[in-house]
PDB file of C-alpha atoms and ligand atoms in Angstrom:
ATOM      1  CA  MET A 277       0.005   0.030   0.001  1.00 98.00           C
ATOM      2  CA  LYS A 278       1.274   3.422  -0.894  1.00 98.00           C
ATOM      3  CA  VAL A 279       0.454   6.512   1.156  1.00 98.00           C
ATOM      4  CA  VAL A 280      -0.088   9.562  -1.065  1.00 98.00           C
ATOM      5  CA  THR A 281      -0.342  13.059   0.328  1.00 98.00           C
ATOM      6  CA  THR A 282      -0.440  15.286  -2.714  1.00 98.00           C
ATOM      7  CA  ILE A 283      -3.275  15.747  -5.250  1.00 98.00           C
ATOM      8  CA  LYS A 284      -0.906  15.804  -8.182  1.00 98.00           C
ATOM      9  CA  GLU A 285       0.660  12.428  -7.335  1.00 98.00           C
ATOM     10  CA  MET A 286      -2.719  10.819  -6.575  1.00 98.00           C
ATOM     11  CA  GLN A 287      -4.168  11.958  -9.923  1.00 98.00           C
ATOM     12  CA  ALA A 288      -1.079  10.772 -11.845  1.00 98.00           C
ATOM     13  CA  LEU A 289      -1.117   7.310 -10.184  1.00 98.00           C
ATOM     14  CA  VAL A 290      -4.818   6.716 -10.791  1.00 98.00           C
ATOM     15  CA  ALA A 291      -4.606   8.055 -14.387  1.00 98.00           C
ATOM     16  CA  ARG A 292      -1.823   5.579 -15.111  1.00 97.00           C
ATOM     17  CA  GLU A 293      -3.732   2.635 -13.601  1.00 96.00           C
ATOM     18  CA  LYS A 294      -6.938   3.560 -15.401  1.00 96.00           C
ATOM     19  CA  ALA A 295      -5.067   3.895 -18.682  1.00 97.00           C
ATOM     20  CA  SER A 296      -4.194   0.195 -18.391  1.00 96.00           C
ATOM     21  CA  GLY A 297      -7.957  -0.511 -18.043  1.00 97.00           C
ATOM     22  CA  LYS A 298      -8.207  -1.027 -14.274  1.00 98.00           C
ATOM     23  CA  THR A 299     -11.347  -0.235 -12.363  1.00 98.00           C
ATOM     24  CA  VAL A 300     -11.078   1.917  -9.220  1.00 98.00           C
ATOM     25  CA  GLY A 301     -13.116   1.558  -6.014  1.00 98.00           C
ATOM     26  CA  PHE A 302     -13.009   4.596  -3.732  1.00 99.00           C
ATOM     27  CA  VAL A 303     -13.829   4.770  -0.016  1.00 99.00           C
ATOM     28  CA  PRO A 304     -13.863   8.313   1.389  1.00 98.00           C
ATOM     29  CA  THR A 305     -13.570   8.477   5.229  1.00 98.00           C
ATOM     30  CA  MET A 306     -12.492  10.726   8.043  1.00 98.00           C
ATOM     31  CA  GLY A 307     -10.323   7.991   9.526  1.00 98.00           C
ATOM     32  CA  PHE A 308     -10.254   6.371  12.954  1.00 97.00           C
ATOM     33  CA  LEU A 309     -11.246   3.264  11.070  1.00 98.00           C
ATOM     34  CA  HIS A 310     -13.621   0.644  12.467  1.00 97.00           C
ATOM     35  CA  GLU A 311     -15.447  -2.375  11.152  1.00 97.00           C
ATOM     36  CA  GLY A 312     -17.909  -0.186   9.309  1.00 97.00           C
ATOM     37  CA  HIS A 313     -15.214   1.364   7.226  1.00 98.00           C
ATOM     38  CA  LEU A 314     -13.622  -2.067   6.675  1.00 98.00           C
ATOM     39  CA  ARG A 315     -16.861  -3.458   5.301  1.00 98.00           C
ATOM     40  CA  LEU A 316     -16.840  -0.713   2.642  1.00 98.00           C
ATOM     41  CA  LEU A 317     -13.151  -1.481   1.876  1.00 98.00           C
ATOM     42  CA  ARG A 318     -13.850  -5.182   1.530  1.00 98.00           C
ATOM     43  CA  GLN A 319     -16.676  -4.638  -0.849  1.00 98.00           C
ATOM     44  CA  ALA A 320     -14.557  -2.177  -2.899  1.00 98.00           C
ATOM     45  CA  ARG A 321     -11.764  -4.820  -2.929  1.00 98.00           C
ATOM     46  CA  GLU A 322     -14.169  -7.503  -4.279  1.00 98.00           C
ATOM     47  CA  GLU A 323     -15.587  -5.332  -7.024  1.00 98.00           C
ATOM     48  CA  ASN A 324     -12.586  -3.403  -8.374  1.00 98.00           C
ATOM     49  CA  ASP A 325      -9.038  -3.881  -9.579  1.00 98.00           C
ATOM     50  CA  LEU A 326      -7.713  -1.054  -7.443  1.00 98.00           C
ATOM     51  CA  VAL A 327      -8.844   0.276  -4.035  1.00 98.00           C
ATOM     52  CA  VAL A 328      -8.253   3.893  -2.969  1.00 98.00           C
ATOM     53  CA  LEU A 329      -9.051   4.897   0.607  1.00 99.00           C
ATOM     54  CA  SER A 330      -9.003   8.590   1.634  1.00 98.00           C
ATOM     55  CA  ILE A 331      -8.611   9.824   5.145  1.00 98.00           C
ATOM     56  CA  PHE A 332      -9.452  13.480   5.508  1.00 98.00           C
ATOM     57  CA  VAL A 333     -11.264  15.143   8.412  1.00 98.00           C
ATOM     58  CA  ASN A 334     -12.991  17.791   6.305  1.00 97.00           C
ATOM     59  CA  PRO A 335     -13.145  21.062   8.279  1.00 97.00           C
ATOM     60  CA  ILE A 336     -15.804  22.687   6.112  1.00 96.00           C
ATOM     61  CA  GLN A 337     -18.440  20.053   6.947  1.00 97.00           C
ATOM     62  CA  PHE A 338     -18.208  20.859  10.689  1.00 96.00           C
ATOM     63  CA  GLY A 339     -20.179  23.736  12.239  1.00 95.00           C
ATOM     64  CA  PRO A 340     -18.468  26.244  14.564  1.00 94.00           C
ATOM     65  CA  ASN A 341     -19.638  24.441  17.760  1.00 90.00           C
ATOM     66  CA  GLU A 342     -19.114  20.942  16.449  1.00 94.00           C
ATOM     67  CA  ASP A 343     -16.373  18.382  17.179  1.00 94.00           C
ATOM     68  CA  PHE A 344     -13.760  19.121  14.521  1.00 96.00           C
ATOM     69  CA  SER A 345     -10.958  19.564  17.071  1.00 94.00           C
ATOM     70  CA  THR A 346     -11.926  16.532  19.198  1.00 93.00           C
ATOM     71  CA  TYR A 347     -12.715  14.245  16.241  1.00 95.00           C
ATOM     72  CA  PRO A 348     -10.654  11.071  16.994  1.00 95.00           C
ATOM     73  CA  ARG A 349      -7.559  10.576  14.941  1.00 97.00           C
ATOM     74  CA  ASP A 350      -4.964   7.749  14.782  1.00 98.00           C
ATOM     75  CA  PHE A 351      -3.169   7.593  11.426  1.00 98.00           C
ATOM     76  CA  GLU A 352      -0.764   4.809  12.337  1.00 98.00           C
ATOM     77  CA  ARG A 353      -3.511   2.496  13.398  1.00 98.00           C
ATOM     78  CA  ASP A 354      -5.573   3.386  10.306  1.00 98.00           C
ATOM     79  CA  GLN A 355      -2.583   2.710   8.107  1.00 98.00           C
ATOM     80  CA  SER A 356      -2.131  -0.841   9.420  1.00 98.00           C
ATOM     81  CA  LEU A 357      -5.867  -1.561   9.208  1.00 98.00           C
ATOM     82  CA  ALA A 358      -5.914  -0.319   5.591  1.00 98.00           C
ATOM     83  CA  GLU A 359      -2.853  -2.560   4.809  1.00 98.00           C
ATOM     84  CA  GLY A 360      -4.755  -5.527   6.268  1.00 98.00           C
ATOM     85  CA  GLU A 361      -7.601  -4.858   3.791  1.00 98.00           C
ATOM     86  CA  ASN A 362      -5.216  -4.740   0.782  1.00 98.00           C
ATOM     87  CA  VAL A 363      -5.829  -1.111   0.032  1.00 98.00           C
ATOM     88  CA  ASP A 364      -3.633  -0.028  -2.880  1.00 98.00           C
ATOM     89  CA  TYR A 365      -3.488   3.749  -2.266  1.00 98.00           C
ATOM     90  CA  LEU A 366      -4.213   5.647   0.958  1.00 98.00           C
ATOM     91  CA  PHE A 367      -4.850   9.300   0.087  1.00 99.00           C
ATOM     92  CA  TYR A 368      -3.964  11.351   3.181  1.00 98.00           C
ATOM     93  CA  PRO A 369      -3.815  15.015   2.321  1.00 98.00           C
ATOM     94  CA  SER A 370      -3.387  17.973   4.652  1.00 98.00           C
ATOM     95  CA  VAL A 371      -6.124  20.594   5.020  1.00 96.00           C
ATOM     96  CA  GLU A 372      -3.821  23.060   3.143  1.00 96.00           C
ATOM     97  CA  GLU A 373      -3.440  20.569   0.245  1.00 97.00           C
ATOM     98  CA  ILE A 374      -7.249  20.344  -0.188  1.00 97.00           C
ATOM     99  CA  TYR A 375      -8.091  23.996   0.601  1.00 96.00           C
ATOM    100  CA  PRO A 376      -4.985  26.011  -0.359  1.00 92.00           C
ATOM    101  CA  SER A 377      -6.547  29.518  -0.641  1.00 84.00           C
ATOM    102  CA  SER A 378      -9.846  31.215  -1.140  1.00 78.00           C
ATOM    103  CA  THR A 379     -12.125  29.558  -3.682  1.00 81.00           C
ATOM    104  CA  SER A 380     -14.228  31.041  -6.410  1.00 84.00           C
ATOM    105  CA  VAL A 381     -17.064  28.457  -6.567  1.00 87.00           C
ATOM    106  CA  LYS A 382     -19.282  27.404  -3.692  1.00 82.00           C
ATOM    107  CA  LEU A 383     -21.556  24.365  -3.825  1.00 95.00           C
ATOM    108  CA  THR A 384     -24.970  24.521  -2.151  1.00 96.00           C
ATOM    109  CA  VAL A 385     -27.095  21.408  -1.773  1.00 97.00           C
ATOM    110  CA  HIS A 386     -30.685  22.560  -1.843  1.00 94.00           C
ATOM    111  CA  GLN A 387     -32.630  19.315  -1.964  1.00 94.00           C
ATOM    112  CA  ARG A 388     -32.811  16.485   0.611  1.00 95.00           C
ATOM    113  CA  THR A 389     -31.073  18.791   3.147  1.00 96.00           C
ATOM    114  CA  GLY A 390     -33.986  20.718   4.764  1.00 94.00           C
ATOM    115  CA  VAL A 391     -34.563  17.823   7.218  1.00 96.00           C
ATOM    116  CA  LEU A 392     -32.633  15.522   9.569  1.00 96.00           C
ATOM    117  CA  CYS A 393     -28.883  16.303   9.871  1.00 95.00           C
ATOM    118  CA  GLY A 394     -29.130  18.951   7.097  1.00 95.00           C
ATOM    119  CA  LYS A 395     -31.544  20.904   9.334  1.00 95.00           C
ATOM    120  CA  SER A 396     -29.549  20.422  12.553  1.00 93.00           C
ATOM    121  CA  ARG A 397     -26.146  20.999  10.946  1.00 94.00           C
ATOM    122  CA  PRO A 398     -26.567  23.995   8.522  1.00 95.00           C
ATOM    123  CA  GLY A 399     -23.969  23.928   5.752  1.00 96.00           C
ATOM    124  CA  HIS A 400     -22.855  20.368   6.629  1.00 97.00           C
ATOM    125  CA  PHE A 401     -23.892  18.824   3.284  1.00 97.00           C
ATOM    126  CA  ASP A 402     -22.497  21.824   1.327  1.00 97.00           C
ATOM    127  CA  GLY A 403     -19.155  20.905   2.887  1.00 97.00           C
ATOM    128  CA  VAL A 404     -19.650  17.194   2.145  1.00 98.00           C
ATOM    129  CA  ALA A 405     -20.585  17.872  -1.478  1.00 98.00           C
ATOM    130  CA  THR A 406     -17.642  20.229  -1.985  1.00 97.00           C
ATOM    131  CA  VAL A 407     -15.066  17.847  -0.628  1.00 98.00           C
ATOM    132  CA  LEU A 408     -16.542  14.938  -2.561  1.00 98.00           C
ATOM    133  CA  VAL A 409     -16.448  16.742  -5.899  1.00 98.00           C
ATOM    134  CA  LYS A 410     -12.736  17.444  -5.131  1.00 98.00           C
ATOM    135  CA  LEU A 411     -12.038  13.867  -4.005  1.00 98.00           C
ATOM    136  CA  PHE A 412     -13.889  12.419  -7.015  1.00 98.00           C
ATOM    137  CA  ASN A 413     -11.714  14.531  -9.352  1.00 98.00           C
ATOM    138  CA  ILE A 414      -8.597  13.535  -7.506  1.00 98.00           C
ATOM    139  CA  THR A 415      -9.215   9.791  -7.307  1.00 98.00           C
ATOM    140  CA  MET A 416     -11.363   9.398 -10.465  1.00 98.00           C
ATOM    141  CA  PRO A 417     -13.092   6.237  -9.228  1.00 98.00           C
ATOM    142  CA  THR A 418     -15.217   3.800 -11.158  1.00 98.00           C
ATOM    143  CA  ARG A 419     -17.331   3.145  -7.996  1.00 98.00           C
ATOM    144  CA  ALA A 420     -17.592   5.065  -4.732  1.00 98.00           C
ATOM    145  CA  TYR A 421     -18.672   3.350  -1.508  1.00 99.00           C
ATOM    146  CA  PHE A 422     -20.823   4.963   1.194  1.00 98.00           C
ATOM    147  CA  GLY A 423     -22.392   3.549   4.334  1.00 98.00           C
ATOM    148  CA  LYS A 424     -26.128   3.649   4.884  1.00 98.00           C
ATOM    149  CA  LYS A 425     -25.369   4.729   8.398  1.00 98.00           C
ATOM    150  CA  ASP A 426     -25.197   8.179   6.892  1.00 97.00           C
ATOM    151  CA  ALA A 427     -28.363   7.601   4.822  1.00 97.00           C
ATOM    152  CA  GLN A 428     -28.972  11.272   4.191  1.00 97.00           C
ATOM    153  CA  GLN A 429     -25.389  11.528   2.855  1.00 98.00           C
ATOM    154  CA  VAL A 430     -26.185   8.611   0.477  1.00 98.00           C
ATOM    155  CA  ALA A 431     -29.295  10.514  -0.737  1.00 97.00           C
ATOM    156  CA  VAL A 432     -27.343  13.775  -1.208  1.00 97.00           C
ATOM    157  CA  VAL A 433     -24.484  12.021  -3.073  1.00 98.00           C
ATOM    158  CA  GLU A 434     -26.999  10.302  -5.309  1.00 97.00           C
ATOM    159  CA  GLY A 435     -28.365  13.785  -6.222  1.00 96.00           C
ATOM    160  CA  LEU A 436     -24.823  15.208  -6.661  1.00 98.00           C
ATOM    161  CA  ILE A 437     -23.734  12.433  -9.042  1.00 98.00           C
ATOM    162  CA  ALA A 438     -26.942  12.753 -11.063  1.00 97.00           C
ATOM    163  CA  ASP A 439     -27.027  16.531 -11.209  1.00 96.00           C
ATOM    164  CA  PHE A 440     -23.388  16.966 -12.218  1.00 97.00           C
ATOM    165  CA  ASN A 441     -23.325  13.926 -14.536  1.00 98.00           C
ATOM    166  CA  ILE A 442     -20.392  12.475 -12.598  1.00 98.00           C
ATOM    167  CA  PRO A 443     -19.431   9.134 -14.201  1.00 98.00           C
ATOM    168  CA  ILE A 444     -19.193   7.243 -10.925  1.00 98.00           C
ATOM    169  CA  GLN A 445     -21.321   4.382  -9.637  1.00 98.00           C
ATOM    170  CA  LEU A 446     -22.617   5.017  -6.118  1.00 98.00           C
ATOM    171  CA  VAL A 447     -22.523   1.879  -4.013  1.00 98.00           C
ATOM    172  CA  PRO A 448     -24.517   2.056  -0.649  1.00 98.00           C
ATOM    173  CA  VAL A 449     -23.376  -0.429   1.986  1.00 98.00           C
ATOM    174  CA  ASP A 450     -25.348  -1.758   5.007  1.00 98.00           C
ATOM    175  CA  ILE A 451     -24.758  -0.464   8.531  1.00 98.00           C
ATOM    176  CA  VAL A 452     -22.276  -2.460  10.667  1.00 98.00           C
ATOM    177  CA  ARG A 453     -23.214  -2.663  14.326  1.00 98.00           C
ATOM    178  CA  GLU A 454     -21.663  -3.687  17.653  1.00 98.00           C
ATOM    179  CA  LYS A 455     -22.983  -6.934  19.140  1.00 98.00           C
ATOM    180  CA  ASP A 456     -25.401  -4.929  21.259  1.00 98.00           C
ATOM    181  CA  GLY A 457     -26.806  -3.116  18.147  1.00 98.00           C
ATOM    182  CA  LEU A 458     -24.979   0.254  18.521  1.00 98.00           C
ATOM    183  CA  ALA A 459     -24.020   1.413  15.009  1.00 98.00           C
ATOM    184  CA  LYS A 460     -20.217   1.486  14.739  1.00 98.00           C
ATOM    185  CA  SER A 461     -18.896   5.061  14.680  1.00 97.00           C
ATOM    186  CA  SER A 462     -15.550   6.697  15.145  1.00 95.00           C
ATOM    187  CA  ARG A 463     -17.344   8.971  17.599  1.00 96.00           C
ATOM    188  CA  ASN A 464     -18.340   6.102  19.951  1.00 97.00           C
ATOM    189  CA  VAL A 465     -15.025   6.420  21.785  1.00 97.00           C
ATOM    190  CA  ASN A 466     -16.177   9.867  23.002  1.00 96.00           C
ATOM    191  CA  LEU A 467     -19.136   8.325  24.898  1.00 98.00           C
ATOM    192  CA  LEU A 468     -18.864   8.321  28.698  1.00 98.00           C
ATOM    193  CA  PRO A 469     -18.998   4.807  30.235  1.00 98.00           C
ATOM    194  CA  ASN A 470     -22.627   5.114  31.376  1.00 98.00           C
ATOM    195  CA  GLU A 471     -23.642   6.631  28.013  1.00 98.00           C
ATOM    196  CA  ARG A 472     -22.024   3.685  26.216  1.00 98.00           C
ATOM    197  CA  LYS A 473     -24.249   1.368  28.282  1.00 98.00           C
ATOM    198  CA  GLN A 474     -27.325   3.383  27.311  1.00 98.00           C
ATOM    199  CA  ALA A 475     -26.502   3.877  23.636  1.00 98.00           C
ATOM    200  CA  PRO A 476     -27.848   0.500  22.345  1.00 98.00           C
ATOM    201  CA  VAL A 477     -31.370   1.813  23.169  1.00 98.00           C
ATOM    202  CA  LEU A 478     -31.155   3.840  19.954  1.00 98.00           C
ATOM    203  CA  PHE A 479     -31.213   0.773  17.727  1.00 98.00           C
ATOM    204  CA  LYS A 480     -33.562  -1.050  20.160  1.00 98.00           C
ATOM    205  CA  SER A 481     -36.046   1.768  19.745  1.00 98.00           C
ATOM    206  CA  LEU A 482     -35.773   1.475  15.925  1.00 98.00           C
ATOM    207  CA  GLN A 483     -36.342  -2.277  16.163  1.00 98.00           C
ATOM    208  CA  THR A 484     -39.341  -1.770  18.432  1.00 98.00           C
ATOM    209  CA  ALA A 485     -40.725   0.680  15.857  1.00 98.00           C
ATOM    210  CA  LYS A 486     -40.132  -1.870  13.043  1.00 98.00           C
ATOM    211  CA  GLU A 487     -42.083  -4.522  15.044  1.00 98.00           C
ATOM    212  CA  GLN A 488     -44.923  -2.066  15.607  1.00 98.00           C
ATOM    213  CA  ILE A 489     -45.067  -1.448  11.835  1.00 98.00           C
ATOM    214  CA  GLU A 490     -44.939  -5.213  11.155  1.00 97.00           C
ATOM    215  CA  ARG A 491     -47.976  -5.533  13.455  1.00 98.00           C
ATOM    216  CA  GLY A 492     -49.825  -3.068  11.237  1.00 98.00           C
ATOM    217  CA  GLU A 493     -49.249   0.409  12.675  1.00 98.00           C
ATOM    218  CA  ARG A 494     -49.151   2.963   9.806  1.00 98.00           C
ATOM    219  CA  ASP A 495     -49.276   6.288  11.652  1.00 98.00           C
ATOM    220  CA  PRO A 496     -45.814   7.943  11.658  1.00 98.00           C
ATOM    221  CA  LYS A 497     -46.752  10.011  14.782  1.00 98.00           C
ATOM    222  CA  VAL A 498     -47.369   6.841  16.812  1.00 98.00           C
ATOM    223  CA  ILE A 499     -44.041   5.296  15.661  1.00 98.00           C
ATOM    224  CA  ARG A 500     -42.129   8.532  16.466  1.00 98.00           C
ATOM    225  CA  LYS A 501     -43.641   8.656  19.939  1.00 98.00           C
ATOM    226  CA  THR A 502     -42.609   5.015  20.627  1.00 98.00           C
ATOM    227  CA  ILE A 503     -38.979   5.859  19.774  1.00 98.00           C
ATOM    228  CA  CYS A 504     -38.871   9.100  21.700  1.00 98.00           C
ATOM    229  CA  ARG A 505     -40.379   7.522  24.806  1.00 98.00           C
ATOM    230  CA  MET A 506     -37.837   4.734  24.812  1.00 98.00           C
ATOM    231  CA  ILE A 507     -34.832   7.071  24.393  1.00 98.00           C
ATOM    232  CA  GLU A 508     -36.144   9.532  26.982  1.00 98.00           C
ATOM    233  CA  ALA A 509     -36.825   6.729  29.485  1.00 98.00           C
ATOM    234  CA  GLU A 510     -33.584   4.808  29.062  1.00 98.00           C
ATOM    235  CA  THR A 511     -30.854   7.373  28.283  1.00 98.00           C
ATOM    236  CA  ASP A 512     -29.461  10.702  29.420  1.00 97.00           C
ATOM    237  CA  ALA A 513     -29.312  11.814  25.815  1.00 98.00           C
ATOM    238  CA  VAL A 514     -31.161  14.848  24.471  1.00 98.00           C
ATOM    239  CA  ILE A 515     -33.107  14.032  21.292  1.00 98.00           C
ATOM    240  CA  ASP A 516     -32.042  16.143  18.299  1.00 97.00           C
ATOM    241  CA  TYR A 517     -34.565  14.585  15.962  1.00 97.00           C
ATOM    242  CA  VAL A 518     -36.654  11.405  15.433  1.00 98.00           C
ATOM    243  CA  GLU A 519     -38.174  11.657  11.967  1.00 98.00           C
ATOM    244  CA  ILE A 520     -39.801   9.438   9.305  1.00 98.00           C
ATOM    245  CA  TYR A 521     -39.579  10.275   5.608  1.00 98.00           C
ATOM    246  CA  ILE A 522     -39.982   8.715   2.206  1.00 97.00           C
ATOM    247  CA  TYR A 523     -36.493   7.512   1.144  1.00 97.00           C
ATOM    248  CA  PRO A 524     -34.350   8.619  -0.664  1.00 95.00           C
ATOM    249  CA  GLU A 525     -36.421  11.727  -1.516  1.00 95.00           C
ATOM    250  CA  LEU A 526     -36.710  12.624   2.214  1.00 96.00           C
ATOM    251  CA  THR A 527     -40.189  13.988   1.738  1.00 96.00           C
ATOM    252  CA  PRO A 528     -42.865  13.791   4.566  1.00 96.00           C
ATOM    253  CA  LEU A 529     -45.619  11.248   4.689  1.00 97.00           C
ATOM    254  CA  ASP A 530     -48.973  10.920   6.514  1.00 97.00           C
ATOM    255  CA  GLN A 531     -49.250   7.176   6.272  1.00 97.00           C
ATOM    256  CA  LEU A 532     -46.353   4.678   6.215  1.00 98.00           C
ATOM    257  CA  ALA A 533     -46.118   3.189   2.729  1.00 97.00           C
ATOM    258  CA  GLY A 534     -43.408   2.462   0.153  1.00 98.00           C
ATOM    259  CA  THR A 535     -39.727   2.826   1.096  1.00 98.00           C
ATOM    260  CA  ILE A 536     -39.275   4.865   4.246  1.00 98.00           C
ATOM    261  CA  ILE A 537     -36.433   5.885   6.535  1.00 98.00           C
ATOM    262  CA  ILE A 538     -36.807   6.172  10.318  1.00 98.00           C
ATOM    263  CA  ALA A 539     -33.848   8.272  11.373  1.00 98.00           C
ATOM    264  CA  LEU A 540     -32.711   9.682  14.716  1.00 98.00           C
ATOM    265  CA  ALA A 541     -29.976  11.821  16.157  1.00 98.00           C
ATOM    266  CA  VAL A 542     -29.307  12.301  19.871  1.00 98.00           C
ATOM    267  CA  LYS A 543     -26.802  14.335  21.883  1.00 98.00           C
ATOM    268  CA  PHE A 544     -24.845  12.799  24.749  1.00 98.00           C
ATOM    269  CA  ALA A 545     -22.464  14.922  26.798  1.00 97.00           C
ATOM    270  CA  ASN A 546     -19.602  14.969  24.268  1.00 95.00           C
ATOM    271  CA  VAL A 547     -20.932  13.241  21.237  1.00 95.00           C
ATOM    272  CA  ARG A 548     -23.878  13.380  18.865  1.00 96.00           C
ATOM    273  CA  LEU A 549     -24.963   9.946  17.546  1.00 98.00           C
ATOM    274  CA  ILE A 550     -27.123   9.092  14.533  1.00 98.00           C
ATOM    275  CA  ASP A 551     -28.869   5.880  13.488  1.00 98.00           C
ATOM    276  CA  ASN A 552     -31.557   4.791  11.085  1.00 98.00           C
ATOM    277  CA  ILE A 553     -33.447   1.946   9.474  1.00 98.00           C
ATOM    278  CA  ILE A 554     -34.850   1.853   5.954  1.00 98.00           C
ATOM    279  CA  LEU A 555     -37.963  -0.252   5.453  1.00 98.00           C
ATOM    280  CA  THR A 556     -40.119  -1.101   2.467  1.00 98.00           C
ATOM    281  CA  ILE A 557     -43.731  -1.496   3.495  1.00 95.00           C
TER     282      ILE A 557
HETATM  283  P1  LIG B 632     -16.769   8.641   8.252  1.00 83.23           P
HETATM  284  O1  LIG B 632     -15.346   8.316   8.453  1.00 83.23           O
HETATM  285  O2  LIG B 632     -17.587   8.667   9.497  1.00 83.23           O
HETATM  286  O3  LIG B 632     -16.987   9.919   7.421  1.00 83.23           O
HETATM  287  O4  LIG B 632     -17.408   7.491   7.374  1.00 83.23           O
HETATM  288  C1  LIG B 632     -16.842   7.103   6.165  1.00 83.23           C
HETATM  289  C2  LIG B 632     -17.791   6.148   5.496  1.00 83.23           C
HETATM  290  O5  LIG B 632     -18.015   4.998   6.266  1.00 83.23           O
HETATM  291  C3  LIG B 632     -19.172   6.814   5.277  1.00 83.23           C
HETATM  292  O6  LIG B 632     -19.670   6.391   3.956  1.00 83.23           O
HETATM  293  C4  LIG B 632     -20.016   6.184   6.380  1.00 83.23           C
HETATM  294  O7  LIG B 632     -21.380   6.077   6.097  1.00 83.23           O
HETATM  295  C5  LIG B 632     -19.403   4.789   6.451  1.00 83.23           C
HETATM  296  N1  LIG B 632     -19.694   4.233   7.768  1.00 83.23           N
HETATM  297  C6  LIG B 632     -19.419   4.819   8.982  1.00 83.23           C
HETATM  298  N2  LIG B 632     -19.858   4.000   9.986  1.00 83.23           N
HETATM  299  C7  LIG B 632     -20.469   2.939   9.397  1.00 83.23           C
HETATM  300  C8  LIG B 632     -21.101   1.761   9.886  1.00 83.23           C
HETATM  301  N3  LIG B 632     -21.314   1.536  11.164  1.00 83.23           N
HETATM  302  N4  LIG B 632     -21.546   0.882   8.942  1.00 83.23           N
HETATM  303  C9  LIG B 632     -21.408   1.076   7.626  1.00 83.23           C
HETATM  304  N5  LIG B 632     -20.808   2.164   7.107  1.00 83.23           N
HETATM  305  C10 LIG B 632     -20.326   3.123   7.956  1.00 83.23           C
END
């Protein structure tokens, strides 16, 4: 595995490989790798000749009071995990390499962002879209792999690729969870010990909602109440949102039907966690 830190070298390496007919699978991450990221890398490895992993904690997708400075980082550990997954190139640029000076074009995502994390984190998806356009042009992948843990991100990237005619296949990958159901996240290390014990309730509440739907409940308000009650009763977390939308359009619904997402975000003392399930009714 080769670690690449400059845009110029990354573009030259991929261009050479693609000229010899190789397909490229790209996995963009912010590092502090866990089993969720590794699942993406494994699928990319199976489906492509070449695997490119990027590790970049993107400052412009964090709000002023968010956790950019405390976001966990451990490059050496990430490097050995990536080697273990047979990654070909690890793109690890500095912030200055990606954002060298003031820019003349600004991307604004205006659909699928007025709800969920887009509403709670203004500007977040503008930052995500901007960095992805740059990373796509730097790594020129055939396929790009994204986790359904960030289901709104998948919906936004789908729109980005379609709107800008980007010749990349988007591959959404299922959520990887801890044994107790907590969705794996780099941020889980910032949970306090008692919060870590409470956190599986998030997925448990989504499972309970799913069972309620399977028993015939079709009112989104009832489902939402079930989830909120469980989280409020069993955790110290403050609910940011519990919402149900049509997926991937993220439009509201009066009755549960078709493909829907039940998504939640909660704030513990030092960390905000998200989770979701996507169901077809
Ligand atoms: P991040 O480093 O948090 O930006 O995540 C990089 C990619 O890994 C994103 O596409 C995430 O959706 C995906 N990812 C993060 N956690 C998980 C998980 N538990 N299961 C599946 N994919 C995940």
